[in-house]
């Protein structure tokens, strides 16, 4: 809590923070120019009932998973700001694998992914992205801003401005049963195919 990290780098694994267990929190922290040339640039949260909140991420990157990787269930990212977050590998700057997770009240500006989901990649069920803004997000393949694969996933009250996918779906790629996109605004979203 209340920490600042600048130019933290790793040639393997995680650039700054690895948390495993239950009820772990990262709160009111600032991460600037942190990266991993092999895996997760800033935070790997292998935990349940945990949160990353009220934190700022600037100019950070990871080669495979981007800035934050969350594995397991019932976790959240709340009230965070992401600027120039990059994943040069297979996943998005924010990658979530698990069920009943949430991203709320966050802003994403100039996020990039070398594959799917320019800002957020979710593989799991019953995950909600709510009241978030996405500006200038880009993915090489599916979902210029968001890629979600699983059932009962929702994107609610979010705004998308200048989202772009080189292949398919400019803003949100959502695959699964009983998924919803509600009360969202889209402006200048595009892809080369769909």
Short mmCIF file of C-alpha atoms in Angstrom, two decimals:
data_model
loop_
_atom_site.label_atom_id
_atom_site.label_comp_id
_atom_site.label_asym_id
_atom_site.label_seq_id
_atom_site.Cartn_x
_atom_site.Cartn_y
_atom_site.Cartn_z
CA UNK A 1 0.00 0.00 0.00
CA UNK A 2 1.10 3.57 -0.82
CA UNK A 3 4.23 2.53 -2.74
CA UNK A 4 5.96 3.85 -5.83
CA UNK A 5 7.96 1.71 -8.27
CA UNK A 6 9.99 3.13 -11.14
CA UNK A 7 12.00 1.33 -13.85
CA UNK A 8 11.70 -2.10 -12.22
CA UNK A 9 12.72 -4.74 -14.74
CA UNK A 10 12.94 -8.50 -14.94
CA UNK A 11 14.41 -10.73 -17.63
CA UNK A 12 12.28 -13.59 -16.29
CA UNK A 13 8.87 -13.90 -14.72
CA UNK A 14 7.42 -10.80 -12.98
CA UNK A 15 8.74 -7.26 -13.15
CA UNK A 16 7.56 -6.00 -9.73
CA UNK A 17 4.99 -7.89 -7.57
CA UNK A 18 4.03 -11.57 -7.24
CA UNK A 19 1.19 -12.37 -4.81
CA UNK A 20 -0.14 -15.85 -4.08
CA UNK A 21 -2.83 -16.88 -1.61
CA UNK A 22 -6.01 -15.16 -0.43
CA UNK A 23 -7.11 -11.60 0.39
CA UNK A 24 -4.02 -9.92 -1.07
CA UNK A 25 -4.22 -6.25 -2.01
CA UNK A 26 -2.24 -3.69 -3.96
CA UNK A 27 -3.62 -0.26 -3.06
CA UNK A 28 -2.70 3.32 -4.02
CA UNK A 29 0.56 2.45 -5.77
CA UNK A 30 2.30 4.00 -8.77
CA UNK A 31 4.18 1.90 -11.33
CA UNK A 32 6.24 3.74 -13.95
CA UNK A 33 8.30 2.20 -16.75
CA UNK A 34 8.24 -1.30 -15.25
CA UNK A 35 8.64 -4.33 -17.50
CA UNK A 36 9.46 -7.98 -17.94
CA UNK A 37 11.13 -9.09 -21.14
CA UNK A 38 9.80 -12.61 -20.62
CA UNK A 39 6.46 -12.63 -18.76
CA UNK A 40 4.34 -10.23 -16.62
CA UNK A 41 5.51 -6.62 -16.54
CA UNK A 42 4.17 -5.46 -13.17
CA UNK A 43 1.81 -7.69 -11.10
CA UNK A 44 1.10 -11.42 -11.10
CA UNK A 45 -1.84 -12.06 -8.77
CA UNK A 46 -2.25 -15.82 -8.25
CA UNK A 47 -4.86 -15.39 -5.58
CA UNK A 48 -8.57 -15.33 -4.72
CA UNK A 49 -10.63 -12.59 -3.06
CA UNK A 50 -7.90 -10.06 -3.83
CA UNK A 51 -7.73 -6.62 -5.41
CA UNK A 52 -5.57 -4.14 -7.27
CA UNK A 53 -7.08 -0.73 -6.57
CA UNK A 54 -6.55 3.02 -6.80
CA UNK A 55 -3.23 2.53 -8.58
CA UNK A 56 -1.54 4.08 -11.60
CA UNK A 57 0.38 2.24 -14.31
CA UNK A 58 2.44 4.27 -16.80
CA UNK A 59 4.60 3.11 -19.71
CA UNK A 60 4.80 -0.49 -18.48
CA UNK A 61 4.97 -3.69 -20.49
CA UNK A 62 5.35 -7.45 -20.51
CA UNK A 63 6.45 -9.76 -23.25
CA UNK A 64 3.80 -12.41 -22.76
CA UNK A 65 1.08 -11.23 -20.34
CA UNK A 66 1.45 -7.47 -20.33
CA UNK A 67 1.08 -5.43 -17.15
CA UNK A 68 -1.20 -7.49 -14.83
CA UNK A 69 -1.96 -11.21 -14.84
CA UNK A 70 -4.71 -12.50 -12.55
CA UNK A 71 -5.28 -16.22 -12.08
CA UNK A 72 -8.08 -17.68 -9.98
CA UNK A 73 -11.48 -16.38 -8.88
CA UNK A 74 -13.22 -13.47 -7.12
CA UNK A 75 -10.57 -10.81 -7.77
CA UNK A 76 -10.94 -7.21 -8.85
CA UNK A 77 -9.15 -4.29 -10.43
CA UNK A 78 -10.83 -1.06 -9.26
CA UNK A 79 -10.18 2.66 -9.70
CA UNK A 80 -6.94 2.19 -11.62
CA UNK A 81 -5.41 4.17 -14.46
CA UNK A 82 -3.40 2.54 -17.27
CA UNK A 83 -1.46 4.64 -19.76
CA UNK A 84 0.67 3.20 -22.54
CA UNK A 85 0.35 -0.39 -21.27
CA UNK A 86 1.76 -2.93 -23.71
CA UNK A 87 1.80 -6.69 -24.18
CA UNK A 88 4.06 -7.78 -27.00
CA UNK A 89 3.06 -11.45 -26.67
CA UNK A 90 -0.06 -13.57 -26.82
CA UNK A 91 -2.24 -11.81 -24.24
CA UNK A 92 -3.44 -8.31 -23.34
CA UNK A 93 -1.95 -5.73 -20.96
CA UNK A 94 -4.55 -6.94 -18.41
CA UNK A 95 -5.06 -10.71 -18.54
CA UNK A 96 -7.56 -12.53 -16.33
CA UNK A 97 -7.97 -16.30 -16.12
CA UNK A 98 -10.67 -17.38 -13.69
CA UNK A 99 -14.30 -16.84 -12.73
CA UNK A 100 -16.26 -14.07 -10.98
CA UNK A 101 -13.64 -11.38 -11.46
CA UNK A 102 -14.27 -7.68 -12.06
CA UNK A 103 -12.69 -4.58 -13.57
CA UNK A 104 -14.45 -1.41 -12.41
CA UNK A 105 -13.95 2.35 -12.66
CA UNK A 106 -10.67 2.08 -14.59
CA UNK A 107 -9.26 4.08 -17.49
CA UNK A 108 -7.13 2.67 -20.30
CA UNK A 109 -5.27 4.96 -22.66
CA UNK A 110 -3.00 3.83 -25.52
CA UNK A 111 -3.03 0.13 -24.63
CA UNK A 112 -1.54 -2.36 -27.10
CA UNK A 113 -1.59 -6.13 -27.52
CA UNK A 114 0.45 -8.27 -29.89
CA UNK A 115 -2.48 -10.66 -30.17
CA UNK A 116 -6.02 -10.51 -28.64
CA UNK A 117 -7.56 -7.73 -26.55
CA UNK A 118 -5.86 -4.36 -26.89
CA UNK A 119 -6.38 -3.58 -23.18
CA UNK A 120 -8.13 -6.54 -21.52
CA UNK A 121 -8.15 -10.31 -22.12
CA UNK A 122 -10.51 -12.51 -20.07
CA UNK A 123 -10.78 -16.28 -20.17
CA UNK A 124 -13.36 -17.35 -17.63
CA UNK A 125 -16.98 -17.02 -16.61
CA UNK A 126 -19.10 -14.42 -14.83
CA UNK A 127 -16.60 -11.58 -15.17
CA UNK A 128 -17.77 -7.97 -15.40
CA UNK A 129 -16.09 -4.89 -16.84
CA UNK A 130 -18.02 -1.86 -15.58
CA UNK A 131 -17.72 1.93 -15.85
CA UNK A 132 -14.37 1.85 -17.63
CA UNK A 133 -13.04 4.02 -20.44
CA UNK A 134 -10.89 2.76 -23.31
CA UNK A 135 -9.09 5.24 -25.56
CA UNK A 136 -6.71 4.44 -28.43
CA UNK A 137 -6.56 0.68 -27.78
CA UNK A 138 -5.15 -1.65 -30.42
CA UNK A 139 -4.93 -5.43 -30.89
CA UNK A 140 -3.27 -7.34 -33.69
CA UNK A 141 -6.07 -9.92 -33.95
CA UNK A 142 -9.39 -10.00 -32.02
CA UNK A 143 -10.94 -7.21 -29.95
CA UNK A 144 -9.30 -3.82 -30.28
CA UNK A 145 -9.99 -3.03 -26.61
CA UNK A 146 -11.52 -6.13 -24.96
CA UNK A 147 -11.41 -9.88 -25.61
CA UNK A 148 -13.67 -12.08 -23.43
CA UNK A 149 -14.09 -15.84 -23.76
CA UNK A 150 -16.53 -17.58 -21.42
CA UNK A 151 -20.13 -17.56 -20.24
CA UNK A 152 -22.08 -14.92 -18.29
CA UNK A 153 -19.49 -12.20 -19.00
CA UNK A 154 -20.64 -8.57 -19.13
CA UNK A 155 -19.41 -5.18 -20.30
CA UNK A 156 -21.51 -2.44 -18.68
CA UNK A 157 -21.49 1.39 -18.90
CA UNK A 158 -18.10 1.59 -20.63
CA UNK A 159 -16.86 3.98 -23.32
CA UNK A 160 -14.70 3.05 -26.30
CA UNK A 161 -12.93 5.70 -28.35
CA UNK A 162 -10.58 4.90 -31.25
CA UNK A 163 -10.36 1.15 -30.63
CA UNK A 164 -8.80 -0.81 -33.46
CA UNK A 165 -8.15 -4.47 -34.28
CA UNK A 166 -5.98 -5.36 -37.22
CA UNK A 167 -8.07 -8.50 -37.86
CA UNK A 168 -11.51 -8.73 -36.21
CA UNK A 169 -13.85 -6.56 -34.12
CA UNK A 170 -12.72 -3.03 -33.37
CA UNK A 171 -13.85 -2.70 -29.74
CA UNK A 172 -15.17 -5.85 -27.98
CA UNK A 173 -14.79 -9.48 -28.95
CA UNK A 174 -17.17 -11.44 -26.72
CA UNK A 175 -17.61 -15.20 -27.14
CA UNK A 176 -19.77 -17.34 -24.89
CA UNK A 177 -23.31 -17.91 -23.71
CA UNK A 178 -25.46 -15.39 -21.83
CA UNK A 179 -23.01 -12.50 -22.31
CA UNK A 180 -24.07 -8.86 -22.45
CA UNK A 181 -22.85 -5.46 -23.59
CA UNK A 182 -25.15 -2.80 -22.12
CA UNK A 183 -25.18 1.00 -21.80
CA UNK A 184 -21.83 1.40 -23.59
CA UNK A 185 -20.69 4.17 -25.96
CA UNK A 186 -18.56 3.57 -29.05
CA UNK A 187 -16.77 6.12 -31.20
CA UNK A 188 -14.38 5.47 -34.10
CA UNK A 189 -13.97 1.73 -33.48
CA UNK A 190 -12.76 -0.25 -36.48
CA UNK A 191 -11.13 -3.44 -37.74
CA UNK A 192 -9.80 -4.51 -41.10
CA UNK A 193 -12.22 -7.45 -41.46
CA UNK A 194 -15.27 -7.28 -39.13
#
